[in-house]
XYZ file of C-alpha atoms in Angstrom:
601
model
C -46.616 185.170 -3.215
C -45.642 183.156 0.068
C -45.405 179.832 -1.984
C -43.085 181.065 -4.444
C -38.769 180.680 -4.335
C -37.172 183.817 -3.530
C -35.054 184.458 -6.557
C -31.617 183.408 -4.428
C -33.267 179.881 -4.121
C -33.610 179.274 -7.731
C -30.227 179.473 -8.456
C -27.984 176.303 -9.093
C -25.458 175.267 -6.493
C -22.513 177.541 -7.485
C -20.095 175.303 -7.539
C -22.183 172.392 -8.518
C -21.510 171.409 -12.091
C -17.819 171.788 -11.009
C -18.283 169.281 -8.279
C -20.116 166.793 -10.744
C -17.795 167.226 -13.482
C -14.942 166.454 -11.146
C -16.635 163.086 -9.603
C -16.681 162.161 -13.519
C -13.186 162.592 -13.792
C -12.447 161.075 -10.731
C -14.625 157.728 -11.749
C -12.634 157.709 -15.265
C -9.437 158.459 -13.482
C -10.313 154.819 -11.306
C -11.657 152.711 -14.471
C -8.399 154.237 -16.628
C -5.630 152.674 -13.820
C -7.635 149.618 -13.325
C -7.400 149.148 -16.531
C -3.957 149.958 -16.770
C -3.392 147.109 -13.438
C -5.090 144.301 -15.283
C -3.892 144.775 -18.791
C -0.275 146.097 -17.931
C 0.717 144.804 -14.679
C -1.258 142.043 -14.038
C -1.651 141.438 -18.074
C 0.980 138.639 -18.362
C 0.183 136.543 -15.367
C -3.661 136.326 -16.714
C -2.434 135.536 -19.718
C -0.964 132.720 -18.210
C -3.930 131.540 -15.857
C -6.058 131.863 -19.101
C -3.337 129.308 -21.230
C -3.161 126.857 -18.070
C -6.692 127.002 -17.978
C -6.313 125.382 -21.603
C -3.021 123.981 -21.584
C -2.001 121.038 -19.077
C 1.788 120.361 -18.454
C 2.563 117.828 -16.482
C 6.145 115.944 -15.889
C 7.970 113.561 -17.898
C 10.263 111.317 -15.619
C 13.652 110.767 -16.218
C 15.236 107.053 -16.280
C 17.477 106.385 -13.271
C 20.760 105.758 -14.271
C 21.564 101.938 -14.135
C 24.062 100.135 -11.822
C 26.084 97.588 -13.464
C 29.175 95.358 -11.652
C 32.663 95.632 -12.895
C 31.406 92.284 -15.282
C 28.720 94.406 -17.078
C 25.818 92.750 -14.959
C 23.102 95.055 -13.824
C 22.392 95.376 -10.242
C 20.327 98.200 -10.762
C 17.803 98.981 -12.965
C 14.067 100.718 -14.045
C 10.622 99.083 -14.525
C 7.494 100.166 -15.489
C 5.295 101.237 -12.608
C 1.521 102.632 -12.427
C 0.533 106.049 -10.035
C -2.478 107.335 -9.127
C -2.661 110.766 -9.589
C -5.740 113.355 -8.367
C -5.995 116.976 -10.097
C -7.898 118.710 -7.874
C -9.544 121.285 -10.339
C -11.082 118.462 -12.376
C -12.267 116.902 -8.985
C -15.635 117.806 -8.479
C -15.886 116.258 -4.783
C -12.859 115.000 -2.879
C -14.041 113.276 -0.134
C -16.149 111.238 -2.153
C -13.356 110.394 -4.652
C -10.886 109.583 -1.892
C -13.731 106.569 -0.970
C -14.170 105.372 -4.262
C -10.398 104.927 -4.579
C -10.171 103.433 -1.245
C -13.018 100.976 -1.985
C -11.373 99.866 -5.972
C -8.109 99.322 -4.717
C -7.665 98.366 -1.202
C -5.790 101.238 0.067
C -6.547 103.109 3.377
C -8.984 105.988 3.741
C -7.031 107.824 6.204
C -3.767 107.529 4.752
C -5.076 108.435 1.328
C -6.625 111.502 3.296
C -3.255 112.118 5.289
C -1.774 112.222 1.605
C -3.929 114.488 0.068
C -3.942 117.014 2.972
C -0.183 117.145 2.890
C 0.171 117.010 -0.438
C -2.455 119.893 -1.231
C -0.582 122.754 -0.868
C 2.505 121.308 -2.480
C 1.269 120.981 -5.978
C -0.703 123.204 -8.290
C -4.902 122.533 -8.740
C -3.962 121.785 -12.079
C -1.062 119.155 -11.339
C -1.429 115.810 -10.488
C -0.845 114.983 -6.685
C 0.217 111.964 -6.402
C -2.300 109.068 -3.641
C -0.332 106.111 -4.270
C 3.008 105.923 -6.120
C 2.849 102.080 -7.044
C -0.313 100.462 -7.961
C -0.692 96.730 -9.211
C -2.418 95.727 -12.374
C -5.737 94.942 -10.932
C -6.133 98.434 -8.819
C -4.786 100.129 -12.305
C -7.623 98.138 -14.100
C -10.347 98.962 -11.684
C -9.232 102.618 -11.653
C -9.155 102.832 -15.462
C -12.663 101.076 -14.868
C -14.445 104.053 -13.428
C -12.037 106.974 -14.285
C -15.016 108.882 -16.673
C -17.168 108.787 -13.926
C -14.609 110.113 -11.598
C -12.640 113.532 -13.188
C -9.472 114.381 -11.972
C -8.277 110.647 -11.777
C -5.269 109.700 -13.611
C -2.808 106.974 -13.698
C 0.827 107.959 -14.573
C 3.130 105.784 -15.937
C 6.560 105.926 -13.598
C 9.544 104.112 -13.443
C 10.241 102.158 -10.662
C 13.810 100.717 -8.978
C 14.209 97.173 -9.561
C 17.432 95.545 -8.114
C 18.588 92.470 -9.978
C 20.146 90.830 -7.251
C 17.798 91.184 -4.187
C 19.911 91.226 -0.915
C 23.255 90.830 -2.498
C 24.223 94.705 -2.444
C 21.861 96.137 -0.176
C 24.173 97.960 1.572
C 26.278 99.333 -0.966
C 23.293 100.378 -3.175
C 21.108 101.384 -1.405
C 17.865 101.580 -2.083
C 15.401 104.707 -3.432
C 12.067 105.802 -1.677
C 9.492 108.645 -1.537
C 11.217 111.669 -0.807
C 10.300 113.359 2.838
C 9.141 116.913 3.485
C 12.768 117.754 4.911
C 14.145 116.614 0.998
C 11.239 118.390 -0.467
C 12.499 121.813 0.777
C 15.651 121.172 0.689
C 16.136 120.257 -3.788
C 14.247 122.286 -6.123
C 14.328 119.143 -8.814
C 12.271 117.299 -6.387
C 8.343 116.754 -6.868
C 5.647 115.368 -4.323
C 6.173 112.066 -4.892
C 9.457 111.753 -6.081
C 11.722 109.180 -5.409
C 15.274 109.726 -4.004
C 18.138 107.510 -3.023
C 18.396 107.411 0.813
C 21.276 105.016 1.659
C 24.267 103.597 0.177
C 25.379 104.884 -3.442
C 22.064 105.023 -4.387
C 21.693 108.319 -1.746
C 25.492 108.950 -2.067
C 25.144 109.526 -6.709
C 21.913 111.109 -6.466
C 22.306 113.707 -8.791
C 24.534 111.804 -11.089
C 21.429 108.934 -10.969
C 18.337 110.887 -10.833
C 18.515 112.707 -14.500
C 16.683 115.702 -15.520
C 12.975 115.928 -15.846
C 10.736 116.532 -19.143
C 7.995 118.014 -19.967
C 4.490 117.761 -21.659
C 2.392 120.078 -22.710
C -1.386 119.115 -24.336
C -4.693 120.882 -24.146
C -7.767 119.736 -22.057
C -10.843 120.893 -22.345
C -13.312 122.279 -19.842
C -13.672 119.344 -18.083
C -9.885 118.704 -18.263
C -9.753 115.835 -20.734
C -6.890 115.745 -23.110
C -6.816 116.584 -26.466
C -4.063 116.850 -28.234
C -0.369 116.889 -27.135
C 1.161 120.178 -27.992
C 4.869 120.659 -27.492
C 6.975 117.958 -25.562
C 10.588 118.421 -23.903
C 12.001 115.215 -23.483
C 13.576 114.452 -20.182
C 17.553 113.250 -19.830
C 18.522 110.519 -18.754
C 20.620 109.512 -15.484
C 24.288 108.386 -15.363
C 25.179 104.723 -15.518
C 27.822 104.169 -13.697
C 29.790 100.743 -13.105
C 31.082 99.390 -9.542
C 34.134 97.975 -9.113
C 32.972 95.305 -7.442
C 32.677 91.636 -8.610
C 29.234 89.579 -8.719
C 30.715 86.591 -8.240
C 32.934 86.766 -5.864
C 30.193 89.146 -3.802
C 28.111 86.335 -4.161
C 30.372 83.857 -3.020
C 31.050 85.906 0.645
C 27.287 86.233 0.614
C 27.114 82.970 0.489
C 29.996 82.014 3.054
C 28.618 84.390 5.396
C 25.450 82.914 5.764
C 23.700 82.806 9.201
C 26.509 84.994 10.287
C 26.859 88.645 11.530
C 29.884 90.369 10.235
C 31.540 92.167 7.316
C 33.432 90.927 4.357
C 36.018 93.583 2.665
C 38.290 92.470 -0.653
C 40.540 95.198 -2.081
C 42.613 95.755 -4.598
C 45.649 96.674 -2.610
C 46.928 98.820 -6.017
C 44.325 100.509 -6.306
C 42.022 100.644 -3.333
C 39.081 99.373 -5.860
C 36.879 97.142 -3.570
C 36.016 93.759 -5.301
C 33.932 93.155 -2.295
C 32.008 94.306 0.405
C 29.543 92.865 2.714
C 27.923 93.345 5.433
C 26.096 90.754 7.088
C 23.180 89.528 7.499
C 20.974 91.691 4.457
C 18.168 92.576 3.122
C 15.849 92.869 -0.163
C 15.982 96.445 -1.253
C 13.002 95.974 -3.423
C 10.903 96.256 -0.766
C 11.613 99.870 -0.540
C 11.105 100.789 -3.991
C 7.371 100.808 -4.202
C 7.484 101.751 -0.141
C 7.139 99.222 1.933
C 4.728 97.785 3.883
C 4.373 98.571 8.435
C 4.743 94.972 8.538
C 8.050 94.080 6.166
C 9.283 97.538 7.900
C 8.358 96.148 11.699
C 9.894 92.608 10.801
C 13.099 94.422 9.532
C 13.703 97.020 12.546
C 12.670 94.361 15.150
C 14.917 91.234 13.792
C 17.737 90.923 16.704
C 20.240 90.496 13.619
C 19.561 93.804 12.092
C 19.961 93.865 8.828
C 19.158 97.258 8.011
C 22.411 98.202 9.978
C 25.636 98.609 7.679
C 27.955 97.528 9.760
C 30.576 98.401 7.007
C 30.067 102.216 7.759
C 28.143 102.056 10.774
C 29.993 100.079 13.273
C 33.297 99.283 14.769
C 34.564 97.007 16.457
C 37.506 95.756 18.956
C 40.369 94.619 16.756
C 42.033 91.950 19.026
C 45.217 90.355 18.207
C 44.908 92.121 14.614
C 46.233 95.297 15.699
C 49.058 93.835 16.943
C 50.233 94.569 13.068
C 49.712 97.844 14.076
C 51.770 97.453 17.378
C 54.635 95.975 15.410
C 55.020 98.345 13.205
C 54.715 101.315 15.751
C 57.579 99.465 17.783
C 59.475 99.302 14.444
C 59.099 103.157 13.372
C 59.743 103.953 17.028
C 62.841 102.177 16.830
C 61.942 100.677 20.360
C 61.492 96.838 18.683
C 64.259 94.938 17.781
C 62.913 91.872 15.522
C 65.216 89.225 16.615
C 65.822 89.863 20.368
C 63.354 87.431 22.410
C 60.709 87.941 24.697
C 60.409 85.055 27.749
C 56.077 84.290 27.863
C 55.460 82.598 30.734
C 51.984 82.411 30.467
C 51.042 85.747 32.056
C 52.593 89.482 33.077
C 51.803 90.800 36.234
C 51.613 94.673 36.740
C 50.546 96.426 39.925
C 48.270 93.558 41.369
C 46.789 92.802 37.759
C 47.633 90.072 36.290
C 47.294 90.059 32.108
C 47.381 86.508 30.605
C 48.466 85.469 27.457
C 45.798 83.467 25.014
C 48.249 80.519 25.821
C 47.756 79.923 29.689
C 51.243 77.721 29.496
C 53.522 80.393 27.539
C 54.713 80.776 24.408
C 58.372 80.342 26.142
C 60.974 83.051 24.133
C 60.044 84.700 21.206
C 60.956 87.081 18.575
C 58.796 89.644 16.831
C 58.007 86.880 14.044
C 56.959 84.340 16.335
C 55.312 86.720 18.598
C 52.807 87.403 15.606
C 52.991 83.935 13.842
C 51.758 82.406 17.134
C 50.020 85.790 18.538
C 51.701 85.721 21.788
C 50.156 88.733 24.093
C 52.954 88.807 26.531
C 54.973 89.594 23.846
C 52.814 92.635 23.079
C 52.278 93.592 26.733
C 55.834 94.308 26.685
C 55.822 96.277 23.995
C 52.821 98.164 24.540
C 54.654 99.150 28.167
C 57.830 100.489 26.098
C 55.630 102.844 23.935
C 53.288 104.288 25.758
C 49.494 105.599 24.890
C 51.186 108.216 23.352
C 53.066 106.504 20.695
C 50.470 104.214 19.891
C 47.976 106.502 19.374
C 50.110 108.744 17.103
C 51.215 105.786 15.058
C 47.650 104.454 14.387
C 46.622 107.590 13.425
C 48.941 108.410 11.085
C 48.079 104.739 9.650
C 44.546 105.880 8.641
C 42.489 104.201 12.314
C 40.148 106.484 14.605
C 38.823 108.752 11.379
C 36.669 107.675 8.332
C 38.399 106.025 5.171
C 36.355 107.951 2.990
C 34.662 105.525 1.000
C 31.512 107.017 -1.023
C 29.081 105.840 1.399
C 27.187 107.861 4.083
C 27.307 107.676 7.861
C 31.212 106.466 7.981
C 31.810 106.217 11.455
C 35.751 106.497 12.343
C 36.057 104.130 15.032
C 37.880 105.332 18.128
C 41.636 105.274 18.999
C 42.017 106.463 22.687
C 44.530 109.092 23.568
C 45.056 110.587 27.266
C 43.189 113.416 26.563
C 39.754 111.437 24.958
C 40.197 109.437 28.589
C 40.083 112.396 30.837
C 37.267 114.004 28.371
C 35.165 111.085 28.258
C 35.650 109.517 31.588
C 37.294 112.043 33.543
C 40.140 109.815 34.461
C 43.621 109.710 34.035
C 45.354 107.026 31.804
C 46.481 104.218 33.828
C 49.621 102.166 32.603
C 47.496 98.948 32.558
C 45.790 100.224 29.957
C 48.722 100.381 27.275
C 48.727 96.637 27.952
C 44.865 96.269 26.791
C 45.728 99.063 23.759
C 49.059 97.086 22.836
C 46.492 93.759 22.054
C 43.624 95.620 20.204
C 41.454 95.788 23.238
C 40.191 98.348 25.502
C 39.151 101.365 24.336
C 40.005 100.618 20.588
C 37.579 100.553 17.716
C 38.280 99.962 14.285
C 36.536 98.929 11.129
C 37.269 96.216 8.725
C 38.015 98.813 6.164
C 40.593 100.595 8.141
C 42.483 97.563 8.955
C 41.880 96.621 4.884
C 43.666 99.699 4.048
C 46.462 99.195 6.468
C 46.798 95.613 4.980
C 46.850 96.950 1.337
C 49.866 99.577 2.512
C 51.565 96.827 3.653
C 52.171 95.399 0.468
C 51.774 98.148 -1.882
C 54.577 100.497 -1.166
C 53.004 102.419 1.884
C 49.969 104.168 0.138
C 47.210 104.695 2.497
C 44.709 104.700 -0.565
C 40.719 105.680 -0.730
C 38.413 102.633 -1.140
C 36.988 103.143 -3.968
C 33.530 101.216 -5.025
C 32.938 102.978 -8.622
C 35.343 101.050 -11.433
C 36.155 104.877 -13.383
C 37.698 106.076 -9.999
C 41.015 106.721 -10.244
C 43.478 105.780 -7.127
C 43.482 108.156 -4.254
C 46.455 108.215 -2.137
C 45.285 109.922 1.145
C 48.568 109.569 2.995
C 51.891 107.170 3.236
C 51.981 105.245 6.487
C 55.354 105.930 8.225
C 57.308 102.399 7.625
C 59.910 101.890 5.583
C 60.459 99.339 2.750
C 62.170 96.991 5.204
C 60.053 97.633 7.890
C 56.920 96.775 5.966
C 59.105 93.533 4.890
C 59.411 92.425 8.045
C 55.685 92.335 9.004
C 55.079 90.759 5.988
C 57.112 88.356 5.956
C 55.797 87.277 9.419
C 52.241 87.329 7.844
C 53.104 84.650 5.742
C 54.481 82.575 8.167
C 51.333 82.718 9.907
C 49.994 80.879 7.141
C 52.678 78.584 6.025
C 54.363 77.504 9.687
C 52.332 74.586 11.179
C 52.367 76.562 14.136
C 50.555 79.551 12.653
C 47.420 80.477 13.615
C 45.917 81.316 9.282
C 46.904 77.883 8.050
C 43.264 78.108 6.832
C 43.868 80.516 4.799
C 46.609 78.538 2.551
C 46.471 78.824 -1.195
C 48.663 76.818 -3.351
C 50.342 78.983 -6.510
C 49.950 82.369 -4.225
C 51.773 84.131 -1.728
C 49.336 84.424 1.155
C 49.755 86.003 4.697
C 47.695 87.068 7.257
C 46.398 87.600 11.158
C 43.767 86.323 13.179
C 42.616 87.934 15.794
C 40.132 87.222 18.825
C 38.125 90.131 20.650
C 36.248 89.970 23.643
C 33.417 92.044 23.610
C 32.578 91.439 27.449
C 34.494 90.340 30.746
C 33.367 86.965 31.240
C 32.726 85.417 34.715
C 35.030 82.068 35.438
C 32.055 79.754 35.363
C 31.258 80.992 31.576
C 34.604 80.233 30.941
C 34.294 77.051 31.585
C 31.921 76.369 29.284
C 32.281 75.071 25.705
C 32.606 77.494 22.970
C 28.720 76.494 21.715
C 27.381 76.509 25.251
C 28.737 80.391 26.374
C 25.766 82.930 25.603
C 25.742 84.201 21.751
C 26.423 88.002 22.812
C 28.897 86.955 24.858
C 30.930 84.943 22.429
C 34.137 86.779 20.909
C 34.133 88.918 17.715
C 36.315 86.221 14.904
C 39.242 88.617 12.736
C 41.104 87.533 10.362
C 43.660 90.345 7.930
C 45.104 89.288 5.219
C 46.660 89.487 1.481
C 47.469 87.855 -1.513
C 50.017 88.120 -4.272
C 50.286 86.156 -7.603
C 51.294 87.064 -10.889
C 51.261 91.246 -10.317
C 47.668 90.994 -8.629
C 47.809 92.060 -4.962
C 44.520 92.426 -3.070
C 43.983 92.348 0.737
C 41.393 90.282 2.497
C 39.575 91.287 6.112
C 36.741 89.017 7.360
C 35.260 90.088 10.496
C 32.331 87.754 12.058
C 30.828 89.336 15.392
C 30.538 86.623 18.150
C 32.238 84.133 15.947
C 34.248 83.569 18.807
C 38.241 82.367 17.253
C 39.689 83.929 14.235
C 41.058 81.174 12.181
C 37.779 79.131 12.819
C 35.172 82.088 12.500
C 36.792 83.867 9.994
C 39.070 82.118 8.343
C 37.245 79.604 5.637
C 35.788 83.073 4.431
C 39.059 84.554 3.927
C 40.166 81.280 2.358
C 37.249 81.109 -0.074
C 37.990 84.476 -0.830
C 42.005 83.456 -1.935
C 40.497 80.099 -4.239
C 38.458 82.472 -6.270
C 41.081 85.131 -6.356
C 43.895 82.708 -7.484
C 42.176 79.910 -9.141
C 44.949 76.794 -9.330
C 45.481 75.453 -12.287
C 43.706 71.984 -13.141
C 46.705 69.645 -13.019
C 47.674 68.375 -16.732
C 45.991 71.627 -18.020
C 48.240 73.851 -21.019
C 49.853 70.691 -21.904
């Protein structure tokens, strides 16, 4: 029959049953090491999505170690603050959250959207990322108001920085703030939203202040409420750590600096503790702690005092007639001075076709090494600075601690600037001209010093010769960084003419008297520009403000075993003894109180 199969067709593929049997084993063989993926290796990570999906953990912040003074008064300390916090798997719709946030508490749409698009990727869905890091009671209140309507919205309960005493040590603490992106990659304790200390000891202690983090764990369910707190590591604590630095007597050179630019600097000459340090004029660090505002931040930046400049470790200045402490004792160690033979001042020196002029346009007449300080005469100096040279100079001050960083545990030191003949011909391209010893040899010029640098020198002085660490925390111990090369009787003799500058009635620190201590000390006058001879001739109060002269005055006290040294530096405060002085001499009354008469009878 046509219509039939020839017997050959009827027959099963011949290798058929083999074929199928192997696609079976090759469909187990799949299922068995996908099964083997999920529940082997990928077993333990599901395991963990599945218990995150139940269990919530969330941080527990650590207090910020406190700040106290060397009295036991806080500076520094931690109050209760309110965050709002958006976990973006409870969230059901963003955008529409981010505009019912906006609308209860006042806070702007695009920044809360610029927060949450950076802040996305930074924390987990099931973490909270943080929209605003301090809110007031009423935003908390009209937050808590619709939160059931609104999943994923939480407030946290922070801590925030509170310092006790406003303005008063800005720029020693510091202040904390929202850590950047840049500190974000850069510390693995660090959260979105964190805050860190970015200036002054606040940036400087970090990890001795911050503490470590706890933790919470509690169980949500599906819609991510909380139900019951399961397991809790508590978090530790930062350091307290105490300053060395008295409130009262900071407050008092607050006080005395007032209205003025400058920087105030009492140490412990022993020691190198710092009782005091200011720099002038300041600022309220709480305005940083729950971020501040474009406008306080614009009113800061663009006041033409700038306070947010710390002029204790961010500027120098010209020294003037202080460094000729620093010339004296170079001529001493040099063995090119000799302290009683006399200098004639006529007024002036004439070099070349310059003529340099003495402070006094009549002269000073003849003078020794202790008049030539007690009464500052330049010519004196001019001399001097001819004998020795840039070279000598410059190696001298350098071995007494100027032109580098004292060290002092805060950031952004700068070092000043001593000028050698080889910083001339690399900054300038010029040779060193001899005129210029003459400008060196009175603290002008090129030089640049700070008012802790000439502190230090002041302190070594009196104390033996140690060039010693200014320290600002009261458990440091004294650091002796180097001994500045003058001897015992060397030291004496600058001293001594210290003193006289305050006790002779022709001193220029009679200001700076104290009854019942031994007192001495140096003014000094810079000029921070040439000035033309009609401005000159103007009165003091009538010559243009930036124009006016930076006001130095150095100095030390001894009484009873104490020893502390005393720098007061007011920029344009134009004379030393006027500008400066009544600071320094506020600073001596509290440091050696007298004695009410009739009292211990």
């Amino acid at each position: 029959m046509s219509g039939l199969l020839s017997p050959h067709e009827k027959e099963p593929p011949r290798h058929g049953l083999l074929l199928l049997q192997l696609l079976i084993l090759g469909v187990f063989c799949v299922f068995t090491l996908r099964f083997w993926y999920l529940q082997v290796h990928e077993g333990q990570e599901f395991a963990r999505k599945a218990k995150a999906n139940q269990l919530r953990r969330e941080h527990v912040y650590a207090p910020r170690g406190l700040i106290r003074a060397r009295g036991g008064e806080l500076l520094a300390t931690n109050e209760p603050a309110y965050a709002l916090g958006l976990v973006r798997e409870d969230c059901h719709d963003v955008e529409a959250t981010l505009d019912a946030v906006s609308r209860w508490t006042g806070l702007d749409r695009a920044k809360l959207a610029e927060v949450y698009r950076k802040g996305r990727g930074k924390v987990k869905p099931f973490e909270p990322l943080i929209l605003s890091q301090d809110l007031g009671f009423k935003e908390v209140a009209e937050v808590e108001a619709h939160k059931l309507r609104w999943p994923g919205l939480e407030i946290l309960v922070r801590s925030r920085r509170n310092y006790s005493y406003g303005d008063l040590f800005c720029h020693v603490l510091g202040y904390v703030a929202e850590a950047n992106e840049s500190e974000l990659d850069n510390d693995d304790g660090l959260s979105l939203g964190d805050n860190v200390g970015k200036l002054g000891l606040e940036k400087v202690l970090e990890t001795r202040l911050r503490g470590i983090k706890g933790v919470r764990e509690f169980e949500v369910d599906v819609t991510g409420r909380r139900m019951a707190e399961v397991n809790t590591l508590p978090p530790n604590a930062g350091e307290d750590v105490t300053l060395a630095i008295d409130l009262k007597l900071q407050s008092l050179v607050h006080e005395a600096m007032a209205g003025k630019e400058g920087v105030v600097v009492v140490m412990d000459a022993d020691s190198g503790q710092v009782l005091a340090l200011l720099s002038a004029p300041t600022f309220d660090a709480n305005h940083f702690a729950g971020g501040i505002s474009s406008e306080e931040w614009r009113k800061l930046s663009d006041d033409p005092q700038h306070p947010l400049l710390n002029r204790v470790t961010q500027s120098a200045y010209p020294p003037g007639s202080v460094f000729k402490l620093v010339m004296a004792g170079c001529g001493l160690k040099e063995d090119m001075l000799n302290p009683s033979e006399t200098v004639f001042c006529p007024g002036s020196l004439s070099l070349g076709s310059h003529v340099f002029r003495c402070w006094r346009r009549g002269g000073h007449g003849n003078v020794n090494l202790r008049r030539a300080l007690v009464e500052s005469c330049d010519v004196y100096f001019y001399r001097l600075g001819m004998k020795l040279g840039v070279d000598r100079i410059s190696a001298f001050s350098f071995a007494c601690g100027f032109g580098k960083p004292t060290g002092i545990d805060l950031p952004h030191e700068k070092g000043g600037n001593i000028p050698t003949r080889e910083w001339k011909l690399k900054t300038f391209g010029e040779r060193w001209q001899k005129g210029e010893d003459l400008n060196f040899a009175i603290g002008q010029g090129y030089t640049l010093v700070t008012p802790l640098q000439v502190a230090r020198y002041i302190a070594a002085l009196i104390n033996g010769g140690k060039l010693l660490k200014p320290q600002l925390l009261a458990s440091a111990e004294p650091e002796v960084q180097t001994q500045i090369p003058l001897n015992a009787h060397e030291r004496e003799l600058i001293k001594d003419a210290m003193v006289r500058t305050v006790e002779d009635p022709s001193g220029t620190c009679w200001r700076a008297r104290t009854p019942g201590a031994v007192v001495g000390a140096k003014t000094g006058t810079a000029q921070v520009a040439r000035l033309t001879d009609e401005l000159k001739a103007l009165k003091d109060e009538d010559i243009p403000y930036k124009l006016r002269d930076h006001a130095w005055m150095a100095g030390f006290g001894e009484k009873d075993g104490r020893r502390y040294a005393v720098v007061v530096m007011v920029e344009h405060g134009l004379h030393g003894s006027s500008g400066a002085g009544p600071v320094v001499k506020a600073c001596m009354d509290y440091l050696f109180p007298q004695t009410p008469k009739g009292a211990g009878k």
